[in-house]
PDB file of C-alpha atoms and ligand atoms in Angstrom:
ATOM      1  CA  MET A   1     110.143  80.297  88.883  1.00  0.00           C
ATOM      2  CA  GLY A   2     111.938  83.264  90.391  1.00  0.00           C
ATOM      3  CA  LYS A   3     112.815  86.734  89.576  1.00  0.00           C
ATOM      4  CA  LEU A   4     115.770  86.873  88.606  1.00  0.00           C
ATOM      5  CA  LYS A   5     115.801  83.770  86.478  1.00  0.00           C
ATOM      6  CA  THR A   6     112.805  84.990  85.189  1.00  0.00           C
ATOM      7  CA  LEU A   7     114.503  88.403  84.098  1.00  0.00           C
ATOM      8  CA  LEU A   8     117.296  87.218  83.444  1.00  0.00           C
ATOM      9  CA  GLU A   9     115.730  84.673  80.731  1.00  0.00           C
ATOM     10  CA  ASP A  10     113.973  87.565  79.252  1.00  0.00           C
ATOM     11  CA  ILE A  11     117.391  89.290  78.285  1.00  0.00           C
ATOM     12  CA  TYR A  12     118.949  85.942  77.373  1.00  0.00           C
ATOM     13  CA  ILE A  13     115.799  85.781  74.618  1.00  0.00           C
ATOM     14  CA  SER A  14     115.009  89.863  73.752  1.00  0.00           C
ATOM     15  CA  TYR A  15     118.736  90.674  72.887  1.00  0.00           C
ATOM     16  CA  GLU A  16     119.929  87.037  71.643  1.00  0.00           C
ATOM     17  CA  LEU A  17     122.446  86.996  73.666  1.00  0.00           C
ATOM     18  CA  LEU A  18     124.593  83.519  74.994  1.00  0.00           C
ATOM     19  CA  SER A  19     124.746  81.982  78.071  1.00  0.00           C
ATOM     20  CA  SER A  20     126.595  83.152  80.912  1.00  0.00           C
ATOM     21  CA  HIS A  21     129.442  79.872  80.034  1.00  0.00           C
ATOM     22  CA  ASP A  22     128.949  80.279  76.396  1.00  0.00           C
ATOM     23  CA  ARG A  23     130.405  84.129  77.100  1.00  0.00           C
ATOM     24  CA  ARG A  24     132.997  82.602  79.672  1.00  0.00           C
ATOM     25  CA  ALA A  25     133.886  79.698  77.473  1.00  0.00           C
ATOM     26  CA  ALA A  26     137.336  80.710  75.387  1.00  0.00           C
ATOM     27  CA  LEU A  27     138.588  82.142  78.956  1.00  0.00           C
ATOM     28  CA  ILE A  28     137.483  78.964  80.760  1.00  0.00           C
ATOM     29  CA  ASN A  29     138.970  76.785  78.287  1.00  0.00           C
ATOM     30  CA  GLU A  30     142.359  78.936  78.288  1.00  0.00           C
ATOM     31  CA  MET A  31     142.339  78.758  82.550  1.00  0.00           C
ATOM     32  CA  GLN A  32     141.987  74.751  81.722  1.00  0.00           C
ATOM     33  CA  LEU A  33     144.306  74.394  79.588  1.00  0.00           C
ATOM     34  CA  LEU A  34     147.079  75.821  81.964  1.00  0.00           C
ATOM     35  CA  GLU A  35     145.725  73.879  84.595  1.00  0.00           C
ATOM     36  CA  GLY A  36     146.288  70.792  82.595  1.00  0.00           C
ATOM     37  CA  LYS A  37     150.165  72.222  82.783  1.00  0.00           C
ATOM     38  CA  THR A  38     149.909  71.923  86.163  1.00  0.00           C
ATOM     39  CA  ILE A  39     150.337  75.789  86.095  1.00  0.00           C
ATOM     40  CA  HIS A  40     147.253  76.690  88.730  1.00  0.00           C
ATOM     41  CA  CYS A  41     146.249  78.334  91.663  1.00  0.00           C
ATOM     42  CA  PHE A  42     145.850  75.888  94.403  1.00  0.00           C
ATOM     43  CA  THR A  43     148.838  76.763  96.085  1.00  0.00           C
ATOM     44  CA  CYS A  44     148.460  80.700  96.038  1.00  0.00           C
ATOM     45  CA  PRO A  45     147.484  82.344  99.040  1.00  0.00           C
ATOM     46  CA  GLY A  46     144.981  84.507  96.171  1.00  0.00           C
ATOM     47  CA  THR A  47     147.208  87.403  95.835  1.00  0.00           C
ATOM     48  CA  CYS A  48     144.892  88.129  93.197  1.00  0.00           C
ATOM     49  CA  CYS A  49     141.426  88.043  95.650  1.00  0.00           C
ATOM     50  CA  THR A  50     142.640  89.773  98.226  1.00  0.00           C
ATOM     51  CA  GLY A  51     143.215  93.668  99.724  1.00  0.00           C
ATOM     52  CA  GLN A  52     146.466  93.003  98.472  1.00  0.00           C
ATOM     53  CA  ALA A  53     145.783  93.576  94.561  1.00  0.00           C
ATOM     54  CA  ASN A  54     142.007  93.010  94.223  1.00  0.00           C
ATOM     55  CA  SER A  55     140.007  96.274  92.515  1.00  0.00           C
ATOM     56  CA  MET A  56     137.768  93.817  90.202  1.00  0.00           C
ATOM     57  CA  GLN A  57     134.815  95.520  88.965  1.00  0.00           C
ATOM     58  CA  ILE A  58     131.649  94.215  86.993  1.00  0.00           C
ATOM     59  CA  THR A  59     129.174  95.234  84.740  1.00  0.00           C
ATOM     60  CA  PRO A  60     125.301  94.867  85.107  1.00  0.00           C
ATOM     61  CA  ILE A  61     124.983  91.651  83.582  1.00  0.00           C
ATOM     62  CA  GLU A  62     127.468  89.738  85.306  1.00  0.00           C
ATOM     63  CA  ALA A  63     126.329  91.111  88.456  1.00  0.00           C
ATOM     64  CA  LEU A  64     123.224  89.109  87.622  1.00  0.00           C
ATOM     65  CA  GLU A  65     124.938  86.280  86.297  1.00  0.00           C
ATOM     66  CA  ILE A  66     126.561  86.014  90.104  1.00  0.00           C
ATOM     67  CA  LEU A  67     123.827  85.809  91.486  1.00  0.00           C
ATOM     68  CA  LYS A  68     122.174  83.133  89.472  1.00  0.00           C
ATOM     69  CA  GLY A  69     125.374  81.145  90.037  1.00  0.00           C
ATOM     70  CA  LEU A  70     124.640  81.475  94.013  1.00  0.00           C
ATOM     71  CA  GLU A  71     121.054  80.564  93.438  1.00  0.00           C
ATOM     72  CA  ALA A  72     120.180  83.435  94.676  1.00  0.00           C
ATOM     73  CA  ASP A  73     116.447  83.108  94.126  1.00  0.00           C
ATOM     74  CA  SER A  74     116.003  79.794  96.016  1.00  0.00           C
ATOM     75  CA  PHE A  75     117.766  81.848  99.419  1.00  0.00           C
ATOM     76  CA  SER A  76     115.982  81.546 102.885  1.00  0.00           C
ATOM     77  CA  GLU A  77     114.781  85.158 103.988  1.00  0.00           C
ATOM     78  CA  ASP A  78     118.032  84.599 106.460  1.00  0.00           C
ATOM     79  CA  ASP A  79     120.264  83.559 103.328  1.00  0.00           C
ATOM     80  CA  ARG A  80     119.876  86.712 101.731  1.00  0.00           C
ATOM     81  CA  GLU A  81     120.201  88.843 104.626  1.00  0.00           C
ATOM     82  CA  LYS A  82     123.573  86.447 105.349  1.00  0.00           C
ATOM     83  CA  LEU A  83     124.697  87.182 101.895  1.00  0.00           C
ATOM     84  CA  LYS A  84     124.218  91.543 102.267  1.00  0.00           C
ATOM     85  CA  ASN A  85     125.582  91.399 105.270  1.00  0.00           C
ATOM     86  CA  THR A  86     128.514  89.531 104.032  1.00  0.00           C
ATOM     87  CA  LEU A  87     128.604  92.691 101.460  1.00  0.00           C
ATOM     88  CA  LYS A  88     127.643  95.304 103.153  1.00  0.00           C
ATOM     89  CA  ASN A  89     130.649  94.233 105.946  1.00  0.00           C
ATOM     90  CA  THR A  90     133.442  94.397 103.048  1.00  0.00           C
ATOM     91  CA  VAL A  91     131.665  97.794 101.168  1.00  0.00           C
ATOM     92  CA  ALA A  92     132.224  99.791 104.658  1.00  0.00           C
ATOM     93  CA  LYS A  93     135.735  97.880 105.548  1.00  0.00           C
ATOM     94  CA  TYR A  94     136.883  99.180 102.453  1.00  0.00           C
ATOM     95  CA  ARG A  95     135.426 102.303 102.625  1.00  0.00           C
ATOM     96  CA  LEU A  96     133.676 101.197  98.432  1.00  0.00           C
ATOM     97  CA  ASN A  97     131.291 103.547  98.810  1.00  0.00           C
ATOM     98  CA  VAL A  98     132.930 106.669  98.862  1.00  0.00           C
ATOM     99  CA  GLU A  99     134.125 107.623  95.612  1.00  0.00           C
ATOM    100  CA  ILE A 100     137.554 109.255  95.475  1.00  0.00           C
ATOM    101  CA  TYR A 101     137.795 111.463  92.400  1.00  0.00           C
ATOM    102  CA  THR A 102     141.556 111.071  90.777  1.00  0.00           C
ATOM    103  CA  GLY A 103     141.343 114.631  88.272  1.00  0.00           C
ATOM    104  CA  LYS A 104     138.473 116.768  86.990  1.00  0.00           C
ATOM    105  CA  ARG A 105     139.619 116.455  83.047  1.00  0.00           C
ATOM    106  CA  ASN A 106     137.627 112.724  83.019  1.00  0.00           C
ATOM    107  CA  SER A 107     136.012 112.628  86.577  1.00  0.00           C
ATOM    108  CA  GLN A 108     137.089 109.114  87.086  1.00  0.00           C
ATOM    109  CA  THR A 109     136.971 107.397  90.321  1.00  0.00           C
ATOM    110  CA  LEU A 110     139.978 105.709  92.387  1.00  0.00           C
ATOM    111  CA  ARG A 111     139.540 102.027  92.104  1.00  0.00           C
ATOM    112  CA  LYS A 112     139.465 100.700  96.016  1.00  0.00           C
ATOM    113  CA  ASN A 113     141.391  97.408  96.360  1.00  0.00           C
ATOM    114  CA  TYR A 114     139.451  95.116  98.400  1.00  0.00           C
ATOM    115  CA  THR A 115     139.389  91.408  99.271  1.00  0.00           C
ATOM    116  CA  CYS A 116     136.348  89.502  97.645  1.00  0.00           C
ATOM    117  CA  PRO A 117     134.069  88.545  99.299  1.00  0.00           C
ATOM    118  CA  PHE A 118     133.789  85.595  97.590  1.00  0.00           C
ATOM    119  CA  PHE A 119     137.083  84.862  98.513  1.00  0.00           C
ATOM    120  CA  ASN A 120     137.572  81.150 100.539  1.00  0.00           C
ATOM    121  CA  ASN A 121     141.424  81.686 102.251  1.00  0.00           C
ATOM    122  CA  GLY A 122     143.747  78.850 101.364  1.00  0.00           C
ATOM    123  CA  SER A 123     143.746  76.786  97.817  1.00  0.00           C
ATOM    124  CA  LEU A 124     140.118  76.635  97.951  1.00  0.00           C
ATOM    125  CA  GLY A 125     140.210  79.938  96.882  1.00  0.00           C
ATOM    126  CA  CYS A 126     137.270  81.459  94.860  1.00  0.00           C
ATOM    127  CA  GLY A 127     133.464  80.467  95.680  1.00  0.00           C
ATOM    128  CA  LEU A 128     131.957  81.379  93.051  1.00  0.00           C
ATOM    129  CA  SER A 129     131.887  78.779  90.145  1.00  0.00           C
ATOM    130  CA  ARG A 130     133.496  79.509  86.877  1.00  0.00           C
ATOM    131  CA  SER A 131     130.581  79.483  84.548  1.00  0.00           C
ATOM    132  CA  SER A 132     129.656  82.778  86.243  1.00  0.00           C
ATOM    133  CA  LYS A 133     132.577  84.248  87.289  1.00  0.00           C
ATOM    134  CA  PRO A 134     133.439  87.537  86.537  1.00  0.00           C
ATOM    135  CA  TYR A 135     135.841  87.730  83.212  1.00  0.00           C
ATOM    136  CA  GLY A 136     138.505  89.769  84.214  1.00  0.00           C
ATOM    137  CA  CYS A 137     139.081  87.350  87.122  1.00  0.00           C
ATOM    138  CA  LEU A 138     138.924  84.224  84.338  1.00  0.00           C
ATOM    139  CA  GLY A 139     141.352  86.354  82.608  1.00  0.00           C
ATOM    140  CA  PHE A 140     144.199  86.819  85.273  1.00  0.00           C
ATOM    141  CA  ASN A 141     146.261  83.482  85.198  1.00  0.00           C
ATOM    142  CA  PRO A 142     149.823  82.567  86.655  1.00  0.00           C
ATOM    143  CA  LYS A 143     152.481  81.965  84.032  1.00  0.00           C
ATOM    144  CA  GLN A 144     154.037  79.070  85.721  1.00  0.00           C
ATOM    145  CA  GLU A 145     154.098  76.233  88.561  1.00  0.00           C
ATOM    146  CA  LYS A 146     153.924  77.140  91.724  1.00  0.00           C
ATOM    147  CA  ASP A 147     154.352  81.049  91.281  1.00  0.00           C
ATOM    148  CA  ASN A 148     152.022  81.833  93.839  1.00  0.00           C
ATOM    149  CA  GLY A 149     150.729  85.521  92.468  1.00  0.00           C
ATOM    150  CA  GLN A 150     154.691  86.867  91.559  1.00  0.00           C
ATOM    151  CA  SER A 151     153.962  87.150  87.764  1.00  0.00           C
ATOM    152  CA  CYS A 152     150.297  86.361  86.488  1.00  0.00           C
ATOM    153  CA  SER A 153     148.840  88.966  84.440  1.00  0.00           C
ATOM    154  CA  SER A 154     145.683  89.401  82.321  1.00  0.00           C
ATOM    155  CA  ASN A 155     145.590  87.930  78.790  1.00  0.00           C
ATOM    156  CA  LEU A 156     144.206  90.961  77.501  1.00  0.00           C
ATOM    157  CA  ASP A 157     144.088  89.295  73.668  1.00  0.00           C
ATOM    158  CA  LEU A 158     141.829  86.921  74.983  1.00  0.00           C
ATOM    159  CA  LEU A 159     139.591  89.481  77.291  1.00  0.00           C
ATOM    160  CA  SER A 160     139.649  91.988  74.355  1.00  0.00           C
ATOM    161  CA  GLU A 161     138.426  88.856  71.711  1.00  0.00           C
ATOM    162  CA  ARG A 162     135.729  88.413  73.935  1.00  0.00           C
ATOM    163  CA  GLU A 163     134.598  91.549  74.726  1.00  0.00           C
ATOM    164  CA  LYS A 164     134.777  92.257  70.945  1.00  0.00           C
ATOM    165  CA  LYS A 165     132.540  89.179  70.597  1.00  0.00           C
ATOM    166  CA  PHE A 166     129.766  89.808  72.432  1.00  0.00           C
ATOM    167  CA  LYS A 167     130.395  93.876  72.914  1.00  0.00           C
ATOM    168  CA  THR A 168     126.831  94.884  71.063  1.00  0.00           C
ATOM    169  CA  THR A 169     124.463  91.727  72.564  1.00  0.00           C
ATOM    170  CA  GLU A 170     126.218  92.669  76.416  1.00  0.00           C
ATOM    171  CA  ASP A 171     125.849  96.409  76.143  1.00  0.00           C
ATOM    172  CA  MET A 172     121.974  96.414  74.964  1.00  0.00           C
ATOM    173  CA  ALA A 173     121.750  94.058  77.872  1.00  0.00           C
ATOM    174  CA  ASN A 174     123.326  95.828  80.150  1.00  0.00           C
ATOM    175  CA  GLN A 175     121.491  99.103  79.357  1.00  0.00           C
ATOM    176  CA  GLU A 176     118.187  96.716  79.806  1.00  0.00           C
ATOM    177  CA  ILE A 177     119.546  96.083  82.990  1.00  0.00           C
ATOM    178  CA  SER A 178     120.584  99.896  84.205  1.00  0.00           C
ATOM    179  CA  ARG A 179     116.969 101.060  83.105  1.00  0.00           C
ATOM    180  CA  GLN A 180     114.722  98.108  84.900  1.00  0.00           C
ATOM    181  CA  PHE A 181     116.772  98.694  88.354  1.00  0.00           C
ATOM    182  CA  ASN A 182     117.752 102.573  87.566  1.00  0.00           C
ATOM    183  CA  LEU A 183     121.714 101.730  88.316  1.00  0.00           C
ATOM    184  CA  PRO A 184     123.951 104.876  88.814  1.00  0.00           C
ATOM    185  CA  TRP A 185     126.926 103.118  87.581  1.00  0.00           C
ATOM    186  CA  ASP A 186     127.820 100.859  83.846  1.00  0.00           C
ATOM    187  CA  LYS A 187     130.552  99.052  86.261  1.00  0.00           C
ATOM    188  CA  GLN A 188     130.661  98.607  89.582  1.00  0.00           C
ATOM    189  CA  ASN A 189     133.146  96.942  92.638  1.00  0.00           C
ATOM    190  CA  ILE A 190     131.485  92.983  93.034  1.00  0.00           C
ATOM    191  CA  PRO A 191     129.721  93.494  96.854  1.00  0.00           C
ATOM    192  CA  GLN A 192     128.305  97.079  96.154  1.00  0.00           C
ATOM    193  CA  ALA A 193     127.006  96.030  92.450  1.00  0.00           C
ATOM    194  CA  LEU A 194     125.420  92.507  94.261  1.00  0.00           C
ATOM    195  CA  LEU A 195     123.886  94.780  97.050  1.00  0.00           C
ATOM    196  CA  ASP A 196     122.626  96.952  94.783  1.00  0.00           C
ATOM    197  CA  ILE A 197     120.749  94.456  92.236  1.00  0.00           C
ATOM    198  CA  MET A 198     119.735  92.540  95.300  1.00  0.00           C
ATOM    199  CA  ASP A 199     117.946  96.073  96.851  1.00  0.00           C
ATOM    200  CA  ARG A 200     116.071  96.053  94.023  1.00  0.00           C
ATOM    201  CA  LEU A 201     115.379  92.824  93.151  1.00  0.00           C
ATOM    202  CA  TYR A 202     114.399  91.156  96.272  1.00  0.00           C
ATOM    203  CA  THR A 203     112.015  94.330  97.641  1.00  0.00           C
TER     204      THR A 203
HETATM  205  S1  SF4 B   1     135.179  86.661  92.103  1.00  0.00           S
HETATM  206 FE1  SF4 B   1     136.705  85.332  92.596  1.00  0.00          FE
HETATM  207  S2  SF4 B   1     138.287  85.321  91.398  1.00  0.00           S
HETATM  208 FE2  SF4 B   1     137.277  86.876  91.284  1.00  0.00          FE
HETATM  209  S3  SF4 B   1     138.081  88.417  92.625  1.00  0.00           S
HETATM  210 FE3  SF4 B   1     136.427  87.472  93.788  1.00  0.00          FE
HETATM  211  S4  SF4 B   1     137.259  85.415  94.989  1.00  0.00           S
HETATM  212 FE4  SF4 B   1     138.722  86.297  93.608  1.00  0.00          FE
HETATM  213  S1  SF4 B   2     145.891  84.125  89.205  1.00  0.00           S
HETATM  214 FE1  SF4 B   2     148.197  84.165  90.157  1.00  0.00          FE
HETATM  215  S2  SF4 B   2     147.727  85.978  92.022  1.00  0.00           S
HETATM  216 FE2  SF4 B   2     145.690  85.126  91.953  1.00  0.00          FE
HETATM  217  S3  SF4 B   2     145.145  83.307  92.808  1.00  0.00           S
HETATM  218 FE3  SF4 B   2     145.831  82.518  90.821  1.00  0.00          FE
HETATM  219  S4  SF4 B   2     148.166  82.848  91.085  1.00  0.00           S
HETATM  220 FE4  SF4 B   2     147.564  83.598  92.994  1.00  0.00          FE
END
């Protein structure tokens, strides 16, 4: 069994964490309900995935689940390097590894916009499976037909319901992943998060 698969299975069992799909089920169902009403992203240029509006950040467990969804354990050395180069190019292009502090009080850093490395232009859209997509991406949807990003928004009720339901187990899983990999962040932009995990997982 690959390193990532073994690690994730240990975490699911140790912390009684539901699967990647089951923890996202309510968000996936909502997206499918909207699609049933022809409210979908298929004609949108991907406003929320590009540098125009995307600043998505993910937790350690979300990063592991993206890599699992991509089947990173089965990648050849070349494929792994190819993905790492794509991620590194995004980090460099948008200076995602350079922190900008917004104020001394809370030591908060500015969330920078970037075009997601998994975004495919046009109707192809997101290259990740729904079962491994960040929660925030699943919860952000159009509200009307052929909206093309004009009035899309996050379903905050559904997102906070999901978070509340899995908070305890996800917090424990995230702490364990951070401890094992010595990660210096709780949330990170997608490309930097994946690079940090890959560098530590596939040495
Ligand atoms: S993971 Fe998918 S939905 Fe989320 S920002 Fe990237 S391309 Fe868009
Ligand atoms: S959620 Fe909105 S902005 Fe994002 S791809 Fe879909 S229609 Fe476009």
